[in-house]
Short mmCIF file of C-alpha atoms and ligand atoms in Angstrom, two decimals:
data_model
loop_
_atom_site.label_atom_id
_atom_site.label_comp_id
_atom_site.label_asym_id
_atom_site.label_seq_id
_atom_site.Cartn_x
_atom_site.Cartn_y
_atom_site.Cartn_z
CA MET A 1 -12.61 2.33 29.94
CA SER A 2 -14.45 0.93 26.97
CA TYR A 3 -14.82 2.70 23.67
CA LYS A 4 -18.55 2.98 24.26
CA GLU A 5 -18.09 4.82 27.52
CA ARG A 6 -15.62 7.19 25.91
CA GLN A 7 -18.08 7.84 23.14
CA ILE A 8 -20.87 8.78 25.52
CA VAL A 9 -18.63 11.18 27.35
CA SER A 10 -17.31 12.74 24.21
CA ASP A 11 -20.85 13.25 22.88
CA GLU A 12 -21.62 15.14 26.07
CA LEU A 13 -18.63 17.38 25.62
CA THR A 14 -19.70 19.03 22.40
CA PRO A 15 -17.93 22.37 22.26
CA GLU A 16 -21.10 24.37 21.61
CA ASN A 17 -21.60 25.03 25.26
CA PRO A 18 -18.21 25.40 26.87
CA GLU A 19 -19.63 27.00 29.98
CA THR A 20 -21.72 23.95 30.80
CA ALA A 21 -18.75 21.73 30.09
CA GLU A 22 -16.66 23.79 32.48
CA ALA A 23 -19.18 24.02 35.28
CA GLU A 24 -20.68 20.59 35.43
CA PRO A 25 -18.55 17.54 36.23
CA ILE A 26 -19.16 14.78 33.70
CA LYS A 27 -19.73 12.16 36.35
CA GLN A 28 -22.63 14.04 37.87
CA ARG A 29 -24.28 14.87 34.60
CA LYS A 30 -24.32 11.28 33.44
CA ASN A 31 -25.10 9.86 36.83
CA GLY A 32 -25.01 6.08 36.79
CA LEU A 33 -23.72 5.72 33.25
CA TYR A 34 -20.17 4.88 34.27
CA PRO A 35 -20.40 1.74 36.33
CA GLY A 36 -16.65 1.23 36.21
CA ILE A 37 -15.80 4.58 37.76
CA SER A 38 -16.22 5.08 41.46
CA ASP A 39 -16.65 8.48 43.04
CA GLU A 40 -13.31 7.93 44.69
CA LEU A 41 -11.56 7.31 41.36
CA ALA A 42 -13.24 10.33 39.76
CA GLU A 43 -12.12 12.46 42.69
CA SER A 44 -8.62 11.03 42.59
CA MET A 45 -8.18 11.85 38.90
CA LYS A 46 -8.85 15.53 39.55
CA SER A 47 -5.74 16.23 41.54
CA GLY A 48 -2.17 15.25 42.20
CA TRP A 49 -0.86 16.46 38.84
CA ALA A 50 2.22 18.65 38.54
CA ASP A 51 2.14 22.09 36.92
CA THR A 52 3.77 21.47 33.53
CA GLU A 53 3.25 24.93 32.05
CA LEU A 54 6.20 25.84 29.81
CA ARG A 55 7.53 29.35 30.28
CA GLY A 56 9.91 31.54 28.31
CA LEU A 57 9.33 29.74 25.00
CA LYS A 58 11.03 31.12 21.89
CA PRO A 59 8.96 31.99 18.81
CA ILE A 60 8.99 29.43 15.98
CA ALA A 61 11.57 29.97 13.23
CA GLN A 62 9.08 31.35 10.73
CA ALA A 63 7.21 33.71 13.09
CA GLY A 64 8.51 36.82 11.31
CA HIS A 65 7.52 35.38 7.94
CA THR A 66 4.00 34.46 9.02
CA ALA A 67 3.51 38.02 10.34
CA ALA A 68 4.51 39.42 6.94
CA ARG A 69 2.15 36.99 5.19
CA ARG A 70 -0.74 38.08 7.42
CA ALA A 71 0.10 41.73 6.74
CA ALA A 72 -0.22 41.12 2.98
CA LEU A 73 -3.58 39.43 3.53
CA SER A 74 -4.74 42.29 5.75
CA ALA A 75 -3.83 44.87 3.09
CA ARG A 76 -5.83 42.99 0.43
CA PHE A 77 -9.09 42.84 2.44
CA PRO A 78 -9.32 46.00 4.61
CA GLY A 79 -12.33 46.30 6.90
CA GLU A 80 -13.30 42.63 6.57
CA ARG A 81 -13.22 39.79 9.08
CA LEU A 82 -11.14 36.88 7.70
CA VAL A 83 -11.55 33.35 9.07
CA VAL A 84 -8.99 30.67 8.12
CA PRO A 85 -9.52 27.21 9.68
CA ALA A 86 -6.94 24.43 10.05
CA GLY A 87 -9.58 21.73 9.56
CA ASN A 88 -10.74 18.78 11.64
CA LEU A 89 -9.95 15.10 11.90
CA ARG A 90 -11.58 12.96 9.20
CA THR A 91 -12.91 9.49 9.83
CA ARG A 92 -11.11 6.63 8.13
CA SER A 93 -13.40 3.94 9.49
CA ASN A 94 -15.59 3.69 12.59
CA ASP A 95 -13.58 5.40 15.35
CA THR A 96 -10.22 5.67 13.57
CA GLU A 97 -9.15 8.79 11.80
CA TYR A 98 -6.76 9.72 9.01
CA ALA A 99 -3.55 11.39 10.12
CA PHE A 100 -4.30 15.09 10.47
CA ARG A 101 -2.76 17.54 8.02
CA ALA A 102 -3.55 21.22 8.61
CA SER A 103 -4.93 23.24 5.73
CA THR A 104 -2.20 24.89 3.70
CA GLU A 105 -3.76 28.33 4.13
CA TYR A 106 -3.81 28.07 7.92
CA ALA A 107 -0.28 26.67 8.21
CA TYR A 108 1.04 29.32 5.80
CA LEU A 109 -0.43 32.18 7.82
CA THR A 110 0.33 30.89 11.34
CA GLY A 111 3.07 28.26 11.22
CA ASP A 112 0.73 26.20 13.42
CA GLN A 113 -0.63 22.76 12.49
CA THR A 114 -3.10 22.01 15.27
CA GLN A 115 -6.37 20.33 14.36
CA ASP A 116 -9.48 22.46 14.94
CA GLY A 117 -7.39 25.66 15.08
CA VAL A 118 -8.76 28.81 13.42
CA LEU A 119 -7.00 32.06 12.54
CA VAL A 120 -9.24 35.13 12.67
CA LEU A 121 -8.24 38.58 11.41
CA GLU A 122 -10.52 41.19 13.00
CA PRO A 123 -10.68 44.48 11.10
CA THR A 124 -9.47 47.60 12.91
CA SER A 125 -9.20 51.26 11.85
CA ASP A 126 -5.72 50.67 10.43
CA GLY A 127 -5.58 47.00 9.47
CA HIS A 128 -6.44 43.84 11.35
CA ASP A 129 -5.85 42.25 14.73
CA ALA A 130 -4.96 38.58 14.35
CA THR A 131 -6.06 35.99 16.93
CA ILE A 132 -5.50 32.26 16.85
CA TYR A 133 -8.26 30.08 18.29
CA LEU A 134 -7.14 26.74 19.68
CA LEU A 135 -8.30 23.99 21.97
CA PRO A 136 -6.74 24.75 25.38
CA ARG A 137 -5.26 22.20 27.79
CA SER A 138 -7.79 19.56 28.86
CA ASN A 139 -9.93 20.35 31.87
CA ARG A 140 -9.15 18.07 34.81
CA GLU A 141 -11.97 19.23 37.06
CA ASN A 142 -14.74 17.86 34.82
CA GLY A 143 -12.83 14.75 33.77
CA GLU A 144 -12.44 15.85 30.16
CA PHE A 145 -8.73 15.07 30.12
CA TRP A 146 -9.19 11.35 30.75
CA LEU A 147 -12.85 10.65 29.93
CA ASP A 148 -13.03 12.36 26.55
CA GLY A 149 -11.58 10.52 23.54
CA GLN A 150 -9.81 13.72 22.51
CA GLY A 151 -8.63 14.45 26.06
CA GLU A 152 -4.91 14.87 26.55
CA LEU A 153 -4.60 11.56 28.41
CA TRP A 154 -5.60 9.78 25.19
CA VAL A 155 -4.05 11.91 22.45
CA GLY A 156 -1.17 13.69 24.19
CA ARG A 157 -0.46 17.03 25.74
CA ARG A 158 -1.42 20.16 23.85
CA HIS A 159 0.15 23.57 24.21
CA SER A 160 -1.65 25.85 26.62
CA LEU A 161 -3.01 29.03 25.09
CA SER A 162 -0.22 30.99 26.77
CA GLU A 163 2.42 28.64 25.35
CA ALA A 164 0.88 28.95 21.88
CA GLU A 165 1.03 32.73 22.16
CA GLN A 166 4.75 32.64 22.92
CA LEU A 167 5.47 30.21 20.09
CA LEU A 168 3.35 31.76 17.36
CA GLY A 169 3.57 35.45 18.30
CA LEU A 170 -0.23 35.73 18.24
CA PRO A 171 -2.86 36.17 20.95
CA ALA A 172 -4.61 32.83 21.51
CA LYS A 173 -8.16 32.14 22.64
CA ASP A 174 -10.33 29.08 23.30
CA VAL A 175 -11.70 27.82 19.98
CA ARG A 176 -14.85 26.56 21.68
CA GLU A 177 -15.92 30.17 22.08
CA LEU A 178 -15.48 30.94 18.39
CA PRO A 179 -18.64 29.60 16.69
CA ALA A 180 -20.91 31.59 19.02
CA ALA A 181 -18.77 34.71 18.61
CA LEU A 182 -18.84 34.39 14.81
CA SER A 183 -22.61 33.85 14.78
CA GLU A 184 -23.12 37.08 16.69
CA ALA A 185 -20.55 39.16 14.82
CA THR A 186 -21.62 41.78 12.28
CA GLY A 187 -19.84 43.23 9.25
CA PRO A 188 -18.32 41.69 6.12
CA VAL A 189 -16.60 38.34 6.56
CA ARG A 190 -14.83 35.79 4.38
CA THR A 191 -13.62 32.28 5.09
CA VAL A 192 -11.61 29.53 3.42
CA ARG A 193 -14.09 26.74 2.72
CA GLY A 194 -13.74 22.99 2.78
CA HIS A 195 -11.84 22.52 6.04
CA ASP A 196 -14.15 23.06 9.02
CA ALA A 197 -17.89 22.41 8.72
CA GLY A 198 -18.58 23.81 12.20
CA ILE A 199 -17.03 27.18 11.39
CA GLU A 200 -18.80 27.29 8.04
CA ALA A 201 -22.13 26.57 9.76
CA ALA A 202 -21.55 29.50 12.13
CA LEU A 203 -20.92 31.78 9.14
CA THR A 204 -23.57 30.43 6.82
CA ASP A 205 -25.69 33.60 6.67
CA LYS A 206 -22.72 35.93 6.41
CA VAL A 207 -20.53 34.63 3.59
CA THR A 208 -20.95 34.09 -0.14
CA ALA A 209 -19.20 31.52 -2.33
CA GLU A 210 -17.94 34.22 -4.67
CA ARG A 211 -16.34 36.35 -1.95
CA ASP A 212 -14.82 33.30 -0.24
CA GLU A 213 -13.33 32.23 -3.56
CA GLU A 214 -11.59 35.63 -3.82
CA LEU A 215 -9.92 34.93 -0.47
CA ARG A 216 -8.81 31.48 -1.64
CA VAL A 217 -7.46 32.93 -4.89
CA HIS A 218 -5.53 35.62 -3.01
CA LEU A 219 -3.93 33.08 -0.68
CA SER A 220 -2.99 30.90 -3.66
CA GLU A 221 -1.38 33.79 -5.53
CA ALA A 222 0.39 35.06 -2.40
CA ARG A 223 2.27 31.75 -2.33
CA LEU A 224 3.57 32.02 -5.93
CA VAL A 225 6.74 33.75 -4.74
CA LYS A 226 8.48 31.92 -1.91
CA ASP A 227 10.20 33.77 0.95
CA ALA A 228 13.62 32.77 2.32
CA PHE A 229 12.15 30.41 4.91
CA GLU A 230 10.12 28.61 2.25
CA VAL A 231 13.09 28.23 -0.11
CA ALA A 232 15.12 26.68 2.72
CA GLU A 233 12.26 24.28 3.47
CA LEU A 234 11.97 23.25 -0.19
CA GLN A 235 15.71 22.61 -0.29
CA LYS A 236 15.40 20.50 2.85
CA ALA A 237 12.54 18.54 1.24
CA CYS A 238 14.60 17.92 -1.91
CA ASP A 239 17.66 16.79 0.08
CA ALA A 240 15.63 14.33 2.15
CA THR A 241 13.95 13.11 -1.04
CA ALA A 242 17.35 12.45 -2.63
CA ARG A 243 18.27 10.29 0.37
CA GLY A 244 14.94 8.46 0.00
CA PHE A 245 15.76 7.66 -3.64
CA GLU A 246 19.15 6.32 -2.54
CA ASP A 247 17.38 4.13 0.02
CA VAL A 248 15.25 2.69 -2.77
CA VAL A 249 18.18 1.89 -5.05
CA LYS A 250 19.88 0.03 -2.19
CA VAL A 251 16.93 -2.33 -1.74
CA LEU A 252 15.91 -2.97 -5.35
CA ASP A 253 16.77 -6.67 -4.93
CA LYS A 254 14.26 -6.87 -2.06
CA ALA A 255 11.66 -5.15 -4.25
CA GLU A 256 12.35 -7.73 -6.97
CA ALA A 257 11.61 -10.45 -4.43
CA THR A 258 8.36 -8.78 -3.31
CA SER A 259 6.72 -5.93 -5.24
CA GLU A 260 6.57 -2.19 -5.86
CA ARG A 261 5.24 -1.98 -2.28
CA TYR A 262 8.78 -2.49 -1.00
CA ILE A 263 9.81 0.67 -2.81
CA GLU A 264 6.82 2.60 -1.49
CA GLY A 265 7.53 1.50 2.08
CA THR A 266 11.23 2.25 1.81
CA PHE A 267 10.66 5.80 0.64
CA PHE A 268 7.94 6.33 3.25
CA LEU A 269 10.37 5.39 6.02
CA ARG A 270 12.70 8.19 4.93
CA ALA A 271 9.78 10.63 4.67
CA ARG A 272 8.63 9.90 8.22
CA VAL A 273 12.10 9.94 9.73
CA GLU A 274 13.28 13.17 8.10
CA GLY A 275 9.98 14.92 7.51
CA ASN A 276 6.30 14.95 8.35
CA ASP A 277 5.08 12.62 5.62
CA ILE A 278 5.17 12.06 1.89
CA GLY A 279 3.80 15.13 0.09
CA TYR A 280 1.60 12.97 -2.18
CA GLY A 281 1.07 9.29 -2.88
CA SER A 282 4.37 7.85 -4.11
CA ILE A 283 4.29 6.58 -7.69
CA CYS A 284 6.41 3.40 -7.68
CA ALA A 285 5.84 2.23 -11.22
CA ALA A 286 7.88 -0.67 -12.55
CA GLY A 287 7.78 -1.94 -16.12
CA PRO A 288 4.61 -1.01 -18.05
CA HIS A 289 3.11 0.66 -14.95
CA ALA A 290 5.41 3.58 -15.74
CA THR A 291 3.03 4.53 -18.55
CA THR A 292 0.20 5.11 -16.04
CA LEU A 293 0.72 8.72 -14.94
CA HIS A 294 -0.59 8.35 -11.40
CA TRP A 295 0.22 4.73 -10.65
CA VAL A 296 -0.15 4.60 -6.84
CA ARG A 297 -1.49 1.07 -6.39
CA ASN A 298 2.17 -0.02 -6.29
CA ASP A 299 1.31 -3.70 -6.15
CA GLY A 300 3.10 -4.92 -9.23
CA PRO A 301 6.27 -6.94 -9.82
CA VAL A 302 9.72 -5.36 -10.06
CA ARG A 303 11.66 -7.15 -12.80
CA PRO A 304 15.31 -6.82 -13.86
CA GLY A 305 15.61 -5.54 -17.41
CA GLU A 306 12.67 -3.17 -17.00
CA LEU A 307 12.55 0.44 -15.86
CA LEU A 308 11.34 1.82 -12.53
CA LEU A 309 9.65 5.22 -12.64
CA LEU A 310 9.76 6.60 -9.10
CA ASP A 311 7.89 9.87 -8.51
CA ALA A 312 8.00 10.76 -4.81
CA GLY A 313 8.59 13.65 -2.44
CA VAL A 314 9.30 14.15 1.25
CA GLU A 315 7.12 16.77 2.99
CA THR A 316 9.05 18.61 5.71
CA ASP A 317 7.79 19.10 9.25
CA GLU A 318 6.74 22.62 8.18
CA LEU A 319 4.74 21.08 5.29
CA TYR A 320 6.83 21.96 2.24
CA THR A 321 7.13 19.12 -0.26
CA ALA A 322 9.54 18.04 -2.95
CA ASP A 323 8.25 16.45 -6.17
CA VAL A 324 10.97 14.46 -7.91
CA THR A 325 10.95 11.72 -10.54
CA ARG A 326 13.73 9.47 -11.68
CA THR A 327 13.42 6.61 -14.15
CA LEU A 328 15.92 3.92 -13.29
CA PRO A 329 17.03 0.68 -14.98
CA ILE A 330 16.13 -1.92 -12.36
CA ASN A 331 19.22 -4.04 -13.03
CA GLY A 332 21.48 -0.99 -13.14
CA SER A 333 21.95 -0.45 -16.89
CA PHE A 334 19.71 0.82 -19.66
CA THR A 335 19.10 -1.25 -22.79
CA PRO A 336 19.89 0.65 -26.01
CA LEU A 337 16.19 1.38 -26.66
CA GLN A 338 15.49 2.40 -23.05
CA ARG A 339 18.49 4.69 -23.24
CA LYS A 340 17.38 6.23 -26.53
CA ILE A 341 14.01 7.14 -25.05
CA TYR A 342 15.60 8.25 -21.76
CA ASP A 343 18.09 10.50 -23.54
CA ALA A 344 15.26 12.16 -25.49
CA VAL A 345 13.42 12.97 -22.26
CA TYR A 346 16.67 14.20 -20.69
CA GLU A 347 17.28 16.50 -23.65
CA ALA A 348 13.72 17.82 -23.38
CA GLN A 349 14.18 18.46 -19.67
CA GLU A 350 17.45 20.30 -20.29
CA ALA A 351 15.67 22.54 -22.82
CA GLY A 352 12.84 23.09 -20.34
CA ILE A 353 15.12 23.97 -17.43
CA ALA A 354 17.06 26.40 -19.63
CA ALA A 355 13.80 28.26 -20.31
CA VAL A 356 13.14 28.88 -16.58
CA LYS A 357 14.35 32.39 -15.74
CA PRO A 358 12.96 35.70 -14.53
CA GLY A 359 10.91 37.47 -17.20
CA ALA A 360 10.18 34.25 -19.14
CA ALA A 361 6.57 33.24 -19.66
CA PHE A 362 5.41 30.29 -17.54
CA ARG A 363 4.52 28.48 -20.77
CA ASP A 364 8.04 28.78 -22.23
CA PHE A 365 9.59 25.77 -20.50
CA HIS A 366 6.66 23.59 -21.52
CA ASP A 367 6.95 24.70 -25.15
CA ALA A 368 10.73 24.16 -25.15
CA ALA A 369 10.42 20.62 -23.79
CA GLN A 370 7.52 19.67 -26.07
CA ARG A 371 9.49 20.79 -29.15
CA VAL A 372 12.38 18.49 -28.31
CA LEU A 373 10.04 15.55 -27.74
CA ALA A 374 8.17 16.23 -31.00
CA GLU A 375 11.49 16.32 -32.86
CA LYS A 376 12.46 12.93 -31.45
CA LEU A 377 9.11 11.33 -32.24
CA VAL A 378 9.35 12.59 -35.84
CA GLU A 379 12.98 11.43 -36.09
CA TRP A 380 11.98 7.95 -34.91
CA GLY A 381 9.34 7.76 -37.61
CA LEU A 382 6.38 7.52 -35.25
CA LEU A 383 4.49 10.38 -36.93
CA GLY A 384 4.73 9.41 -40.58
CA ASP A 385 6.16 12.17 -42.74
CA LEU A 386 4.67 15.10 -40.80
CA SER A 387 6.98 18.01 -40.04
CA VAL A 388 7.80 18.96 -36.45
CA GLU A 389 5.92 22.24 -36.94
CA LYS A 390 2.81 20.40 -38.12
CA VAL A 391 3.01 17.93 -35.25
CA LEU A 392 3.25 20.76 -32.71
CA GLU A 393 0.43 22.68 -34.41
CA LEU A 394 -1.88 19.65 -34.18
CA GLY A 395 -0.49 18.58 -30.79
CA LEU A 396 -0.01 15.03 -32.07
CA GLN A 397 3.07 14.44 -29.88
CA ARG A 398 0.73 14.50 -26.92
CA ARG A 399 -0.36 10.91 -27.58
CA TRP A 400 2.98 10.07 -25.92
CA THR A 401 3.88 13.18 -23.88
CA LEU A 402 0.46 13.21 -22.19
CA HIS A 403 0.80 15.95 -19.57
CA GLY A 404 1.95 19.51 -18.98
CA THR A 405 5.68 19.88 -18.36
CA GLY A 406 5.42 21.27 -14.83
CA HIS A 407 3.59 23.10 -12.09
CA MET A 408 4.15 25.34 -9.08
CA LEU A 409 5.57 23.62 -6.00
CA GLY A 410 5.38 24.55 -2.33
CA MET A 411 3.22 23.46 0.60
CA ASP A 412 0.98 21.71 -1.90
CA VAL A 413 2.58 19.52 -4.52
CA HIS A 414 0.41 21.27 -7.09
CA ASP A 415 0.84 24.58 -5.32
CA CYS A 416 -1.09 27.79 -5.89
CA ALA A 417 -3.80 25.81 -7.69
CA ALA A 418 -6.47 28.49 -7.17
CA ALA A 419 -4.36 31.26 -8.74
CA ARG A 420 -5.96 33.01 -11.69
CA THR A 421 -4.83 31.99 -15.19
CA GLU A 422 -3.26 35.40 -15.78
CA ALA A 423 -1.15 35.05 -12.62
CA TYR A 424 -0.06 31.45 -13.23
CA VAL A 425 -0.41 29.68 -16.59
CA ASP A 426 -0.37 32.95 -18.55
CA GLY A 427 1.96 34.63 -16.06
CA VAL A 428 5.62 35.60 -16.11
CA LEU A 429 8.27 34.00 -13.90
CA GLU A 430 9.98 36.03 -11.19
CA PRO A 431 12.65 35.28 -8.60
CA GLY A 432 11.30 33.13 -5.77
CA VAL A 433 8.91 31.11 -7.94
CA CYS A 434 9.49 27.36 -7.57
CA LEU A 435 8.22 24.90 -10.16
CA THR A 436 8.76 21.41 -11.49
CA VAL A 437 10.16 20.61 -14.93
CA GLU A 438 9.05 17.07 -15.74
CA PRO A 439 8.76 16.02 -19.37
CA GLY A 440 8.00 12.40 -20.16
CA LEU A 441 7.41 9.89 -22.93
CA TYR A 442 4.94 7.07 -22.43
CA PHE A 443 4.33 4.18 -24.81
CA GLN A 444 1.30 2.27 -23.57
CA ALA A 445 1.53 -1.52 -23.58
CA ASP A 446 -1.45 -1.69 -25.97
CA ASP A 447 -0.38 1.09 -28.34
CA LEU A 448 -0.46 -0.49 -31.81
CA THR A 449 0.90 2.69 -33.47
CA VAL A 450 4.44 2.20 -32.17
CA PRO A 451 6.92 -0.63 -32.82
CA GLU A 452 6.38 -3.52 -30.44
CA GLU A 453 9.67 -3.00 -28.58
CA TYR A 454 8.55 0.53 -27.49
CA ARG A 455 5.38 -0.76 -25.86
CA GLY A 456 5.30 -0.66 -22.08
CA ILE A 457 8.17 1.85 -21.74
CA GLY A 458 7.53 5.03 -19.75
CA VAL A 459 10.15 7.63 -18.85
CA ARG A 460 9.80 10.84 -16.82
CA ILE A 461 12.53 12.99 -15.30
CA GLU A 462 11.37 15.64 -12.83
CA ASP A 463 13.28 18.27 -10.90
CA ASP A 464 12.33 21.16 -8.64
CA ILE A 465 13.57 24.45 -10.05
CA LEU A 466 13.77 27.76 -8.21
CA VAL A 467 13.74 30.96 -10.27
CA THR A 468 16.66 33.16 -9.16
CA GLU A 469 17.69 36.74 -9.98
CA ASP A 470 19.81 35.59 -12.91
CA GLY A 471 18.30 32.29 -13.99
CA ASN A 472 17.43 29.27 -11.91
CA ARG A 473 18.70 26.79 -9.36
CA ASN A 474 17.91 23.07 -9.42
CA LEU A 475 16.97 22.21 -5.83
CA SER A 476 16.95 18.47 -6.57
CA ASP A 477 20.33 18.28 -8.29
CA LYS A 478 21.73 15.92 -5.64
CA LEU A 479 20.19 13.16 -7.76
CA PRO A 480 21.87 12.43 -11.10
CA ARG A 481 19.89 12.83 -14.30
CA ARG A 482 22.11 11.92 -17.27
CA ALA A 483 21.86 8.24 -18.21
CA ASP A 484 25.53 7.38 -17.62
CA GLU A 485 25.54 9.27 -14.32
CA VAL A 486 22.41 7.41 -13.21
CA GLU A 487 24.09 4.07 -13.97
CA ALA A 488 27.26 5.04 -12.11
CA TRP A 489 25.26 6.33 -9.13
CA MET A 490 23.28 3.08 -8.94
CA ALA A 491 26.42 0.97 -9.20
CA GLY A 492 27.98 2.95 -6.35
CA LEU A 493 24.97 2.48 -4.09
CA LYS A 494 24.55 -1.20 -4.79
CA GLY A 495 28.25 -1.72 -3.97
MN1 MN B 1 5.08 16.91 -10.47
#
């Protein structure tokens, strides 16, 4: 069947009118439009298929945690209908789509990652009833399963609604019924915007941007403290990421013969084999590219004698990502100047990590790391005869430190981004918070204010730190950080 034929059928099967789609066989409706399909073939495709319904399925590992997360959401918005969509496929070009990644809010509250899914919390007298709306198994009677481009014959078997109920611990209904039901519903409602235009259209007269933002903020702040399942996922992400970094070190000679792309592809292989994906575009920055904070073009040369700044993270199948950076001497050993700069960043990171503990202000680890870096820059004579205090007061070190020292980490690499300032940047750390500590020094290739030999050197060291009851735990400590340990680790891997 040609693409064009599939397109016509799939246009006919718009979900707005599921009853029509159910009742009327496609072939009859579009009489004569499918010259390649005989009545006999259409009839044949309707039957002769085994019952593959799965029974007695066990709930997913995080079912208990998602129930607790929904309960917290319910308590925050009593008496209101809450609508949280997974999102839809997005076009990459013509009829090809980007890989689907469910919205963080939906995956956090359900553990499900199905495109077009929607979680709805209906208010009751004492809380909410949660229902998950999903696309059911493809209809075989009307030909949907093989004639529609999103039919199961093309894209693979989906869970039936009954299977989804067993797995997720939630009642499941047909998502094609949802827009009409939402349009007719009365009472206060909020939704998470930006994921599903169809759901937003159905709610357009009922929601306000301000109230929807409050829902988004709540869901961001709810994720500040990770539960036990989430901590285990983040550890898994960090462990897989460490193996991905080892993979890269083993093939540095191949990267030298090709480009930074070899490093990107090598890490991606590990991410796909052990996890769902990379959690963000890998930064594979060799030589002066290391001074570009978000270098993701990764098309440059990899040269011995220079440094490789690799900032990459595996995202687990449950969508928790690591965010780790190591700066490595491409030939296996630092030059004295590279090492001097590296050691300064290492010392700053040590000071930053030491400042991560329950009761500390979120800003403390940033301040601790920035002070060390300012001291080094003054010591090296890059800031004239200014004192460290004066440099920090004027923020002059930032010409070379450039960015904040860390951020929350979780399902999003920059997690909890909608949290209010008082809950995040001006907040206080508590056990279960997970954040990155990632100071850096960057001397741009065209920076005339530093000695020539500094130009084009960029160093960042980044680890994922969990706040514990009595301090912190470095989830990414399977990768060495100290310069001599990095060299020994590389030598061991290169054999
Ligand atoms: Mn980061």
